[in-house]
mmCIF file of C-alpha atoms in Angstrom:
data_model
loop_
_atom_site.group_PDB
_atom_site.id
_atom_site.type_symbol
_atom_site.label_atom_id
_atom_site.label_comp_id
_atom_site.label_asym_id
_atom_site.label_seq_id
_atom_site.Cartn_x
_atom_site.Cartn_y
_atom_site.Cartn_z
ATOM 1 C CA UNK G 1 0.000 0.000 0.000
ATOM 2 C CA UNK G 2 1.319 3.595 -1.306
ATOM 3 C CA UNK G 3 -0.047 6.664 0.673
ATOM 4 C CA UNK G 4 1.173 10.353 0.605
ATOM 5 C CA UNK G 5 3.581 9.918 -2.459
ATOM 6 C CA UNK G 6 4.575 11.498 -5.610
ATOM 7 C CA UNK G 7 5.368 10.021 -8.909
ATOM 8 C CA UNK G 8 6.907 11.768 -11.432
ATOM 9 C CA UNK G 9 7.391 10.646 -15.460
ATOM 10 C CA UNK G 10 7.378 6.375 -13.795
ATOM 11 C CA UNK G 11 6.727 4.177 -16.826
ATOM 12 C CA UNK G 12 4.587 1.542 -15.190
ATOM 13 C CA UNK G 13 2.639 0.339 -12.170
ATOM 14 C CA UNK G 14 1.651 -3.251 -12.796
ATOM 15 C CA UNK G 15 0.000 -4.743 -9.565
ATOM 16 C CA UNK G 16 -0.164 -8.363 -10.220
ATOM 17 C CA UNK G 17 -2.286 -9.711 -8.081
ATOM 18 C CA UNK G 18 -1.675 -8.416 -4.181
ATOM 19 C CA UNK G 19 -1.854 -11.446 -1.441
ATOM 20 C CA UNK G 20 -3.335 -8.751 0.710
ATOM 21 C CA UNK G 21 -5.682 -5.743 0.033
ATOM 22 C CA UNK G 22 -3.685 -3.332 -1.336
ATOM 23 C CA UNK G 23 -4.347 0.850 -1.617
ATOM 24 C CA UNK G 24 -2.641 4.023 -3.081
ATOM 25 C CA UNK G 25 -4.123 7.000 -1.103
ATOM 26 C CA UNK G 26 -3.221 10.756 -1.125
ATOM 27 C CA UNK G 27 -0.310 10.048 -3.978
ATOM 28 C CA UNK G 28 0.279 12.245 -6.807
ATOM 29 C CA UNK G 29 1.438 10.752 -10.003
ATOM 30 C CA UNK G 30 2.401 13.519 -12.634
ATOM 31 C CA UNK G 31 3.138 12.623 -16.023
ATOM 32 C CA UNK G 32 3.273 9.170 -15.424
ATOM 33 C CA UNK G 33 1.660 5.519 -16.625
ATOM 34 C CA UNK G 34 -1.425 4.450 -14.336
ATOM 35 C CA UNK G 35 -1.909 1.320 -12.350
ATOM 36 C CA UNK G 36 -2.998 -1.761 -14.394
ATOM 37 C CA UNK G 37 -4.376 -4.100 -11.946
ATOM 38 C CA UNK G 38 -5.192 -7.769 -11.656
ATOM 39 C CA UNK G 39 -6.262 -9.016 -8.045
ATOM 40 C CA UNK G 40 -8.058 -11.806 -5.877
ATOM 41 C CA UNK G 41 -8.116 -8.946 -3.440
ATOM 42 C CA UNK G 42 -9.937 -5.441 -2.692
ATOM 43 C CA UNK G 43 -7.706 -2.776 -4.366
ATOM 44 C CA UNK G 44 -8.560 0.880 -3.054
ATOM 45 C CA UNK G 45 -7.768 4.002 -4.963
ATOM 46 C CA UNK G 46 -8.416 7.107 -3.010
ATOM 47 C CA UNK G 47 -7.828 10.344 -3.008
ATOM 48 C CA UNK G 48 -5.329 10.762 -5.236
ATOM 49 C CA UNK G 49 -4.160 13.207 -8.280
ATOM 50 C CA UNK G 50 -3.717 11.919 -11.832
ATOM 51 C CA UNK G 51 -1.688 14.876 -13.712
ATOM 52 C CA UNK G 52 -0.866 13.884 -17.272
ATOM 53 C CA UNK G 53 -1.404 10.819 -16.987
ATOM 54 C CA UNK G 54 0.363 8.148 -20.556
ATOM 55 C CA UNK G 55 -2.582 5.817 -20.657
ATOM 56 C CA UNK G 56 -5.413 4.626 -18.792
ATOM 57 C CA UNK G 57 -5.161 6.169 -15.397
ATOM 58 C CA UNK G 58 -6.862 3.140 -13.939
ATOM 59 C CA UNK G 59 -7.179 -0.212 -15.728
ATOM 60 C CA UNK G 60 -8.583 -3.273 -14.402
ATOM 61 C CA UNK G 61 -8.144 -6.437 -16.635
ATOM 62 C CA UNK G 62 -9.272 -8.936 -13.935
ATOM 63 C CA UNK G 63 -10.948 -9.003 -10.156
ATOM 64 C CA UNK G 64 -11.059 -12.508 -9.230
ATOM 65 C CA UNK G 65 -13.307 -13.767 -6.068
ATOM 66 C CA UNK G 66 -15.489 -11.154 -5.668
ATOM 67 C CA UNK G 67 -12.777 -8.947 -5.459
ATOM 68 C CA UNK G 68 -13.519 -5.251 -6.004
ATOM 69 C CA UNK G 69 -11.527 -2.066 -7.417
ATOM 70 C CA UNK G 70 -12.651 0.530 -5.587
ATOM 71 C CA UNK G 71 -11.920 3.897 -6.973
ATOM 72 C CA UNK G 72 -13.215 7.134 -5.349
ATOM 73 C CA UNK G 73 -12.660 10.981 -4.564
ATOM 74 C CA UNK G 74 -9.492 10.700 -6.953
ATOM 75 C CA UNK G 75 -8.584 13.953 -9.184
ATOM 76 C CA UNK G 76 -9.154 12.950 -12.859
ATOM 77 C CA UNK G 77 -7.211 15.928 -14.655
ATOM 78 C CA UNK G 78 -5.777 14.416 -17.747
ATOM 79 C CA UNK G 79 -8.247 14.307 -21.145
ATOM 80 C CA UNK G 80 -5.461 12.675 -23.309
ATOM 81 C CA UNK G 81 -6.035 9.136 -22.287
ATOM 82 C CA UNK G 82 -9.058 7.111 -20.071
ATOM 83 C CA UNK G 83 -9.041 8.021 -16.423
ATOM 84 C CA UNK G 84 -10.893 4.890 -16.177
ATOM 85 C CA UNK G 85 -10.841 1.517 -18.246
ATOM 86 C CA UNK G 86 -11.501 -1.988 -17.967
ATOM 87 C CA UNK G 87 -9.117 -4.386 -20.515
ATOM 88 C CA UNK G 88 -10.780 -5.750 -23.527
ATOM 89 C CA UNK G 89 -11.505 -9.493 -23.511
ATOM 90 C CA UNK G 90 -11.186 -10.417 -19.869
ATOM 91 C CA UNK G 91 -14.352 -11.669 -18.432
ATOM 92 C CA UNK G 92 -13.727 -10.872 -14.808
ATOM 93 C CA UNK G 93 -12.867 -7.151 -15.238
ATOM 94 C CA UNK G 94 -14.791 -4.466 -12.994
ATOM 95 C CA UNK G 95 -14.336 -0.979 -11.325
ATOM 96 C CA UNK G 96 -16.455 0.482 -8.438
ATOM 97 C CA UNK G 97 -16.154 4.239 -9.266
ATOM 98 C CA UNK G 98 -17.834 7.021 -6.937
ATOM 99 C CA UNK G 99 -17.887 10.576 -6.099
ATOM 100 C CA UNK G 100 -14.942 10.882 -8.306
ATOM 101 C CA UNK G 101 -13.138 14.658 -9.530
ATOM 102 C CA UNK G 102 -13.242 14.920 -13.832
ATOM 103 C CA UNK G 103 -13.021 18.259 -14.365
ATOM 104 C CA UNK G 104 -16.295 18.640 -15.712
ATOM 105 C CA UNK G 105 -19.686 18.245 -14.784
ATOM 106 C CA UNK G 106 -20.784 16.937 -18.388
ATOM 107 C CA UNK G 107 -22.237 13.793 -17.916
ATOM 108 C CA UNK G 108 -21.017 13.086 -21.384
ATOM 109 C CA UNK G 109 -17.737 14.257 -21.510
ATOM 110 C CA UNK G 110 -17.187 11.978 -18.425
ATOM 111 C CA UNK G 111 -18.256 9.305 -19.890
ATOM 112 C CA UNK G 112 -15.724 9.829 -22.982
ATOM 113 C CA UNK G 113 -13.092 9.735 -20.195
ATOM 114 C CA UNK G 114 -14.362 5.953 -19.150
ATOM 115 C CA UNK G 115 -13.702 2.815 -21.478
ATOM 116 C CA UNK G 116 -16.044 0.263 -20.490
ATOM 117 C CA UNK G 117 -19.002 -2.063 -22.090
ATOM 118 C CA UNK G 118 -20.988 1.178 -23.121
ATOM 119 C CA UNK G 119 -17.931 1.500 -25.288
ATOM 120 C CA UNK G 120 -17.292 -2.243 -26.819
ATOM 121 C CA UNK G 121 -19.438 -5.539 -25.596
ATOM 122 C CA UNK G 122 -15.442 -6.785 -25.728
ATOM 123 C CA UNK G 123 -15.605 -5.006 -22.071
ATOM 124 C CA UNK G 124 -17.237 -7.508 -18.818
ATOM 125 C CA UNK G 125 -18.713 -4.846 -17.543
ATOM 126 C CA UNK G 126 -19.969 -1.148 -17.124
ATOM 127 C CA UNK G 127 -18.257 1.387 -15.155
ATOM 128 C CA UNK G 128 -20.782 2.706 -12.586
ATOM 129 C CA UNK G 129 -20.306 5.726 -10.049
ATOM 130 C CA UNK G 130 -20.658 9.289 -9.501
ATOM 131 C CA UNK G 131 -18.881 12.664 -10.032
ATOM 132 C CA UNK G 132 -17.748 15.645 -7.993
ATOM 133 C CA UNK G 133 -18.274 18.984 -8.979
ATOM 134 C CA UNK G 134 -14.974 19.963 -7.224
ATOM 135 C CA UNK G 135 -12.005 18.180 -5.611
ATOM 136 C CA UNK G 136 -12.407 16.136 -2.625
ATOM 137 C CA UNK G 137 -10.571 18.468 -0.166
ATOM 138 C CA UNK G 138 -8.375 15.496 0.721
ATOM 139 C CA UNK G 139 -6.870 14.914 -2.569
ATOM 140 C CA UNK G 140 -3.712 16.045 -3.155
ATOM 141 C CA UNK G 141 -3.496 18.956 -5.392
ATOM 142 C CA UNK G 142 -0.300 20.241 -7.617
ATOM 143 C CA UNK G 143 0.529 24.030 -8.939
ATOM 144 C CA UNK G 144 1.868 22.828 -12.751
ATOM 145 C CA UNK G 145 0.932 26.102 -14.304
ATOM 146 C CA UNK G 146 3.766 28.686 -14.601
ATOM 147 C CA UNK G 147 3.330 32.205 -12.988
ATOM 148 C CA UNK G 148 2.111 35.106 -15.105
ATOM 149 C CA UNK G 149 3.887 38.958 -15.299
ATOM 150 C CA UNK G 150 2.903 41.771 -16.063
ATOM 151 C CA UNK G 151 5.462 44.367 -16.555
ATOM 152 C CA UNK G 152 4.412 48.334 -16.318
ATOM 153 C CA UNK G 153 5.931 51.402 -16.514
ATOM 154 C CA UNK G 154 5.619 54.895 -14.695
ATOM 155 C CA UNK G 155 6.041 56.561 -17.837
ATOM 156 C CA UNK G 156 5.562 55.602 -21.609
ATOM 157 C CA UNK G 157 7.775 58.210 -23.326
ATOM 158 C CA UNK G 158 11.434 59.989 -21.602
ATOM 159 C CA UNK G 159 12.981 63.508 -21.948
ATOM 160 C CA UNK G 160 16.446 63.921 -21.896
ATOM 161 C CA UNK G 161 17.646 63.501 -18.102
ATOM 162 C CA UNK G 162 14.569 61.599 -17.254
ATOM 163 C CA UNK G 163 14.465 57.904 -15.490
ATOM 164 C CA UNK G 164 11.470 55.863 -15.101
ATOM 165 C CA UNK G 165 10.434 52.920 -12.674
ATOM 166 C CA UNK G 166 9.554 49.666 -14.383
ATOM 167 C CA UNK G 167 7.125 47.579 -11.883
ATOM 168 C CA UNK G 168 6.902 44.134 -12.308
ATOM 169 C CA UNK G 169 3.769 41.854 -11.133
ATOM 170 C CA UNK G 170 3.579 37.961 -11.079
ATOM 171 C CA UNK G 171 0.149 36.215 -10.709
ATOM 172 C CA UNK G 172 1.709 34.227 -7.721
ATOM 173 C CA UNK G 173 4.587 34.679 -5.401
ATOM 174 C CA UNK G 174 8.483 33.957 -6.814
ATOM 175 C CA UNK G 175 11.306 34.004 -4.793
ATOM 176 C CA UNK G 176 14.100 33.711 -7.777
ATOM 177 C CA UNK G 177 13.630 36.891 -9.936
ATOM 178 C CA UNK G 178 16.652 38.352 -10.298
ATOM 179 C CA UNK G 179 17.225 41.382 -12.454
ATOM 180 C CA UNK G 180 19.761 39.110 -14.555
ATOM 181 C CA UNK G 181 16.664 37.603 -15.891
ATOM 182 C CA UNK G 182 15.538 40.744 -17.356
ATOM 183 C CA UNK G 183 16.439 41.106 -20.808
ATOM 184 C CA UNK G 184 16.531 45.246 -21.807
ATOM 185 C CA UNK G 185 17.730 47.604 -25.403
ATOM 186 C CA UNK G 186 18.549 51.099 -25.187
ATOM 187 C CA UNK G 187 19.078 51.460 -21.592
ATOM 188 C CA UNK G 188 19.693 49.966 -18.437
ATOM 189 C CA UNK G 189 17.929 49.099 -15.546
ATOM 190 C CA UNK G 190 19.348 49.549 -11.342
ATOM 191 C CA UNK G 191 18.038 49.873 -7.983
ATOM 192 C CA UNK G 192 16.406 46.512 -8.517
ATOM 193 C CA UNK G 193 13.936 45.608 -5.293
ATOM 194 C CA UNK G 194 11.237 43.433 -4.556
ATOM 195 C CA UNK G 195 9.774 40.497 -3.072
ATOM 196 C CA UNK G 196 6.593 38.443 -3.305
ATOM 197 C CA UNK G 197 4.654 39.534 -6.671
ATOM 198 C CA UNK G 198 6.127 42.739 -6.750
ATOM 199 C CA UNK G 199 9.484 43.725 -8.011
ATOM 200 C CA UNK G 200 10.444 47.512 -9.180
ATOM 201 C CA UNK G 201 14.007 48.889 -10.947
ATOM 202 C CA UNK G 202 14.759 52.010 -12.506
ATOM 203 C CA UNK G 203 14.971 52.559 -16.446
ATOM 204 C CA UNK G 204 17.822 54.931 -17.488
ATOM 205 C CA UNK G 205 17.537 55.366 -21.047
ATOM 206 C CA UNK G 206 20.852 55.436 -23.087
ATOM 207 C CA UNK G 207 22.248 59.069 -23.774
ATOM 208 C CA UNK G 208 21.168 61.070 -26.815
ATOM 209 C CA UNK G 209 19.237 58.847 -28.489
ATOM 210 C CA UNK G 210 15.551 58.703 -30.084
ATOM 211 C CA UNK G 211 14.995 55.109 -29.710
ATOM 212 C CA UNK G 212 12.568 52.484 -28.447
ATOM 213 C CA UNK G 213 13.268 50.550 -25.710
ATOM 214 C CA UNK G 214 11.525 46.662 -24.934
ATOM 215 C CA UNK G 215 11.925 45.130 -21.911
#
């Protein structure tokens, strides 16, 4: 049993048939393959975060002796690949899905997200469950996105003698901005300061010259 883990770009998780009931709780996997399971045992996934996931996110291709897959209050946020899917031609295959995260409410683009009999009589079984509207607030969540800037100045147009302050905003706190990273013609920029989302330095235009300047 995994539980409060993260798994970045791992090519496989093949559970082959646990001798005891097995989970993966709270775990994120990020860019990664899903679990393919085949047990004689309960199998719980809970809570977790699939981020870009290569392949099904969950697959079951066989639950022996009653055995169940039990899949719930997971975060779904890949549309690439299945989030859920039972293997074509077994005849024991089955997921218990509920109160699962898709990232959509549409019934029916949920249901393009699940590979089960609806999809090919090849499949044992359907795919039953239902949806959240929002995370579970005990899944796991992960920031991916880059942050945003927005770069401003005090004034759009210099005189001769005159400086400006160039502001800098970020949709989200950084703590590595460095005024090496700025990249500046026709001038230079000092008295670099800042924290947080806001950083400021001072544009000094170059000397006798009609030019335009990009930051």
């Amino acid at each position: 049993s995994v539980t409060d883990s993260f798994f970045d770009s791992v090519t496989g998780f093949y559970i082959w048939y646990p001798v005891e009931e097995s989970s993966f709780t709270k775990t994120i996997f990020l860019d990664s393959a899903g679990l393919s399971i085949g047990t004689r045992v309960d199998v719980t996934i809970e809570n977790n975060l699939f981020l870009g996931n290569v392949g099904s996110a969950v697959e079951n291709w066989a639950s022996y002796d009653n055995a169940s897959v039990n899949v719930s209050n997971n975060s779904f946020l890949s549309s690439d690949y299945y989030a859920l899917a039972l293997a074509e031609n077994y005849s024991s295959t089955a997921i218990e899905a509920s109160k699962n995260f898709f990232k959509t409410v549409v019934e029916s683009e949920i249901q393009d997200l699940i590979f089960d009999r609806l999809d090919t009589l090849n499949n044992a079984s359907v795919i039953s469950g239902s949806f959240l509207a929002s995370p579970h607030p005990d899944t796991p969540s992960f920031d991916n996105e880059p942050p945003k800037i927005a770069i401003t100045g005090s004034s759009n147009s210099l005189d001769r003698g005159e400086v400006a302050t160039i502001t800098f905003t970020f949709s989200e706190a950084v703590n590595d901005f460095e005024i090496s990273d700025i990249l500046i013609t026709n001038g230079i920029l000092d008295s670099f300061s800042g924290g947080g989302t806001v950083y400021t330095a001072r544009f000094v235009p170059e000397a006798n010259t009609q030019l335009t300047t990009t930051i």
